[in-house]
Every structure is written in C-alpha cells, then in structure tokens.
XYZ file of C-alpha atoms in Angstrom:
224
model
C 16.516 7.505 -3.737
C 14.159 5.360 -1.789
C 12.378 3.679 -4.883
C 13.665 4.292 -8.621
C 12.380 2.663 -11.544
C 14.228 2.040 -15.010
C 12.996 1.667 -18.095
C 10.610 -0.578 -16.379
C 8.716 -3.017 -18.459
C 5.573 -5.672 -17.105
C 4.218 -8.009 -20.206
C 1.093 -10.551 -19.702
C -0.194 -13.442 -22.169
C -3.616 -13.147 -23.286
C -4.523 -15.920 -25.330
C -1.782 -15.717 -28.355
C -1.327 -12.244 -27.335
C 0.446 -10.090 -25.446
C -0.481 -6.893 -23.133
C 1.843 -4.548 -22.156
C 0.677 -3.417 -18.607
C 3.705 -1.341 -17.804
C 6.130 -0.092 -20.962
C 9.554 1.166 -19.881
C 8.297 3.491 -17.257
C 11.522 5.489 -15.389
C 10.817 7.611 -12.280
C 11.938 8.227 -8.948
C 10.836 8.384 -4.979
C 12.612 9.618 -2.337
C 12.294 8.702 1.342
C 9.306 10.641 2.832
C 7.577 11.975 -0.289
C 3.822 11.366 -0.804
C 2.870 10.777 -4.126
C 0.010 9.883 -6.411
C -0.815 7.797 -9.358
C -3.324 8.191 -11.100
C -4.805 6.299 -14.459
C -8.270 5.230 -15.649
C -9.209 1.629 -15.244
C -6.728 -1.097 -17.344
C -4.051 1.689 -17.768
C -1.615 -0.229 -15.877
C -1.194 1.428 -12.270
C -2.340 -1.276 -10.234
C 0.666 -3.534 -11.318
C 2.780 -0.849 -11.057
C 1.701 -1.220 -7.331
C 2.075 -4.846 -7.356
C 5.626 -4.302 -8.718
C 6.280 -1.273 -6.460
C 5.201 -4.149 -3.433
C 7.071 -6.578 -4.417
C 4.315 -8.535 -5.508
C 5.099 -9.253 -8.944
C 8.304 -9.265 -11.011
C 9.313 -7.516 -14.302
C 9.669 -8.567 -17.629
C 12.639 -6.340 -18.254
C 14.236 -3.059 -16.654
C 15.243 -2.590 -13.033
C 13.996 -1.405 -9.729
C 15.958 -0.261 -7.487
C 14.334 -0.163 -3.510
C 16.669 1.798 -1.140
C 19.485 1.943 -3.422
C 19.229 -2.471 -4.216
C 18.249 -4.224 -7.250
C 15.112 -5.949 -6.302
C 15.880 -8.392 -8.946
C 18.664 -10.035 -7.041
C 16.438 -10.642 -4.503
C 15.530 -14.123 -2.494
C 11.689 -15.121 -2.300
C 12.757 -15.434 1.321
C 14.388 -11.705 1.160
C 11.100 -10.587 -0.706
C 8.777 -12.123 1.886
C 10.922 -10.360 4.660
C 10.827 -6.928 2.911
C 6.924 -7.181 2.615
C 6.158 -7.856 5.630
C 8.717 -5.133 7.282
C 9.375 -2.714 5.009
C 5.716 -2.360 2.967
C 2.541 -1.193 4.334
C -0.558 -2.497 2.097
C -3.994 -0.974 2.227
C -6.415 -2.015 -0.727
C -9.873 -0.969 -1.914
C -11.034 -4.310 -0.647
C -10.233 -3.929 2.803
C -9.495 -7.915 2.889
C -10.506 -8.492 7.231
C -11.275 -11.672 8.110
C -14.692 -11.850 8.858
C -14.359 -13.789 12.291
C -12.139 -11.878 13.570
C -12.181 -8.948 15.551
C -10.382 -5.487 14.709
C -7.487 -5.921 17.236
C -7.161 -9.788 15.913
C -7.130 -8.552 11.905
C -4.300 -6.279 13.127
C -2.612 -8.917 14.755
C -2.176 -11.406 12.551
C 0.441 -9.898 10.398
C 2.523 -9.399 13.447
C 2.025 -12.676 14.284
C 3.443 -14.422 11.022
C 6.436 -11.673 11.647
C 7.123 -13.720 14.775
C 6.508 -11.059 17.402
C 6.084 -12.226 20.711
C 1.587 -11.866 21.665
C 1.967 -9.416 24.801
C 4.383 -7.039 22.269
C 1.959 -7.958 19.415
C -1.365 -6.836 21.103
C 0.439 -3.472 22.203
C 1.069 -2.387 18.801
C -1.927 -4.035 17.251
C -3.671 -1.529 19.571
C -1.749 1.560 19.311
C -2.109 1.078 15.793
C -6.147 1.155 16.163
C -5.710 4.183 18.535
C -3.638 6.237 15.816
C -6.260 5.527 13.488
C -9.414 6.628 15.476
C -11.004 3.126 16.483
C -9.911 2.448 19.811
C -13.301 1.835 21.325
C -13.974 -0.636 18.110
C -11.230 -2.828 18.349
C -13.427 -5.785 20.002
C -15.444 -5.627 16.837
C -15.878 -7.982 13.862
C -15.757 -5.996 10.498
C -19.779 -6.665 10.233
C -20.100 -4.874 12.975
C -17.746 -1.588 11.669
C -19.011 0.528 8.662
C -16.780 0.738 5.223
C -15.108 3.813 6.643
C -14.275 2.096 9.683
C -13.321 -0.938 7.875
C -11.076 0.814 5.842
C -9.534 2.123 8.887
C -9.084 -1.473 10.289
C -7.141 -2.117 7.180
C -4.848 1.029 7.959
C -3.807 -0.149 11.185
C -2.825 -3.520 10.294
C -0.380 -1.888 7.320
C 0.902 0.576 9.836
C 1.285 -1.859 12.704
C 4.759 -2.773 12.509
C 5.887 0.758 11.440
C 6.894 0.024 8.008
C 8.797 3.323 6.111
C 6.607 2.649 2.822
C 2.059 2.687 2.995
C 1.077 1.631 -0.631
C -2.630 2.686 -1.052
C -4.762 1.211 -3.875
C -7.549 2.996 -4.483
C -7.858 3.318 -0.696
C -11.417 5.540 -0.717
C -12.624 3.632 -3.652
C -15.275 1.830 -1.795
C -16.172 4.444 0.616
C -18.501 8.033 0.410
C -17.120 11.313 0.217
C -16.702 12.149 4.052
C -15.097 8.418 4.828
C -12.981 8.724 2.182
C -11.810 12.430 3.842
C -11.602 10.815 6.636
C -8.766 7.849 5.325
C -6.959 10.622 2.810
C -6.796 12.569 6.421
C -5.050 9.451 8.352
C -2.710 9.170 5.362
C -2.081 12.866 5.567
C -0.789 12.225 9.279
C 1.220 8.970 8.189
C 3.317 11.507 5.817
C 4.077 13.605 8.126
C 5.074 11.207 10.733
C 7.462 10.715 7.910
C 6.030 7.855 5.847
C 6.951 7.432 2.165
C 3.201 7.199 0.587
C 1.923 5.569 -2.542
C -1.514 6.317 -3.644
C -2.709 4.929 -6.570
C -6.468 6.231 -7.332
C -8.593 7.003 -10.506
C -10.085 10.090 -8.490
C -8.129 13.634 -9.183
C -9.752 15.201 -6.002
C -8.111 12.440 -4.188
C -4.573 12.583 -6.319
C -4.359 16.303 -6.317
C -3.703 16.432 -2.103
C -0.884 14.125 -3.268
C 2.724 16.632 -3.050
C 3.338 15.128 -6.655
C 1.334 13.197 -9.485
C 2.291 10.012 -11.656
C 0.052 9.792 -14.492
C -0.199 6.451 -16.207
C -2.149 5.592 -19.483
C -2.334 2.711 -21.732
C 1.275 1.646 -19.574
C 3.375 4.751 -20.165
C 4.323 7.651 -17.886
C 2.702 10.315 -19.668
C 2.629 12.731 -17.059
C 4.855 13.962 -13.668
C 3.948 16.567 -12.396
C 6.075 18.441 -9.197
C-alpha cells in the first residue's frame, strides 16, 4: 500500500471551540491508482490533502506512506519527501510573477540541489510533456489560466515524483482548459503516477478510476 490512512483524525481551535476537519477517516492507495476526492466547500478534503502532502500533522491516528509511519518522521525527512516524492499542483497556480515558465519550473529543482545545466533539461522536458514548449520564455502574464495551470504541472512533475496531488486543479479555469489539465493528468497516470485529485466538480471526479467522498470530515462514501 502506497498511502494508508487509520482512523485518521485532524482537530483545529476556533475561538473556545473546536472543529473537526478530518474524523477518523481509514482508507487506502496503492502505487499507480488515480483517485478522486470529492466534498463541498469546508467538508474537510483540502486538509486531507495537506495531510496526504505532508503539509500538516494529525491530531491522532496514523498514516502510513510506502509502508512508514509518517509520524516518526524528521522535519528534515519531511522536507526531503516533499520535495522528491510529492508533486503539488493547486487551484492557485502560485508562479512567480517575474519569472519566466522555464525559471518557475526551475526553482524547485534548484532548492533540491540539482546541478543548472541538469536542472534546465528537465525544467524543459517537463514544459514539453505538458504542451508549452514554445512558451517557456514567458512570464505567467503573458500565458492564459489554462496555460498557467500547465506551468504549474510541469514544475510538480519536474523531478519525476511517484505521487501528483491536485487541488482543485481546473477550479480556476473554463470547461475546455480544464479538459485540457484533467487530459495531462490522464497521461501522468498512465506513465504510472499515483494521482490525487481533490475537486468539488463530479464531472471532473467521475474520470477518476475510484471516488473518496468526504462530508462534514467523515468518509461517507468509496466507491470502486
């Protein structure tokens, strides 16, 4: 089991109370699978992505990534597996505005430490796979949302991580762009990526091979 969650459990403060944003969900993901989760707005599946990341911790239960308690974890160890093992695309697409496509791909594999000539090549085949290799001199003003969004693809794909965690990737976009970026992830999967789409949409969920569905915190639906 690639990812496997147990009894997993995410509590904020608000004021002098309490919400429970994730309440002793359990499921499993094996290597290679593409699956969905879906929930309406507040029902807790964006930090289930943020815990599925490695982005935020739990309150109580376990999860398990390839087989390891995450818990027992280093921040250093955590840093490492983001950056190597996690590809993040958002529904902000989060570019640096003065920097051009190739550079907003590059600068991920640059904290990674990987040498500029090596760093460029994979910046760009990463553009390429995604459909913007005549764009990659351009600043994101200069790119529209769909485009963007593909921008943002390429940098989480750059360094060939296993795992692409999508929230709410076609959020922001119309209906043909956001065919366009559920087509790209299509591809990803069967290059063998494990995908993770969280989305609100069912259109979008349903071309998932599997559905989470999250409300109010709980699991209240898997479908196969």
């Amino acid at each position: 089991m690639l990812i496997e969650l147990q009894e997993a459990t995410k509590i904020y403060p608000m004021g002098e109370e309490t919400i429970c944003a994730m309440d002793h969900i359990s499921f499993g993901i094996q290597k290679g699978e593409f699956v969905s989760i879906i929930g309406c707005s507040g029902s807790g599946k964006s930090t289930l992505m943020n815990i599925l990341g490695c982005l935020d911790t739990l309150n109580s239960g376990k999860y398990f990534l390839d087989g390891e308690d995450v818990a027992c974890f280093t921040q250093n160890r955590l840093s490492k597996i983001r950056n190597e093992k996690i590809g993040f695309v958002f529904q902000s697409f989060y570019l640096i505005p003065n920097l051009t496509a190739l550079e907003n791909v590059e600068l991920p594999l640059k904290y990674q430490k990987i040498p500029k000539h090596r760093r460029k090549l994979l910046a760009a085949s990463a553009l390429h796979q995604v459909g913007l290799n005549t764009r990659m001199h351009h600043r994101p003003n200069q790119l529209s949302g769909g485009q963007q969004q593909r921008v943002a693809i390429a940098r989480a794909i750059a360094s060939s991580p296993p795992i692409i965690l999508a929230d709410e990737p076609t959020g922001n976009l119309d209906s043909k762009s956001g065919n366009d970026i559920m087509e790209i992830l299509q591809i990803l999967h069967n290059e063998g990526k494990t995908i993770l789409l969280i989305t609100h949409d069912p259109a979008i969920a349903n071309q998932a091979q599997r559905t989470l569905k999250i409300a109010d915190g709980k699991l209240v639906d898997l479908s196969v």
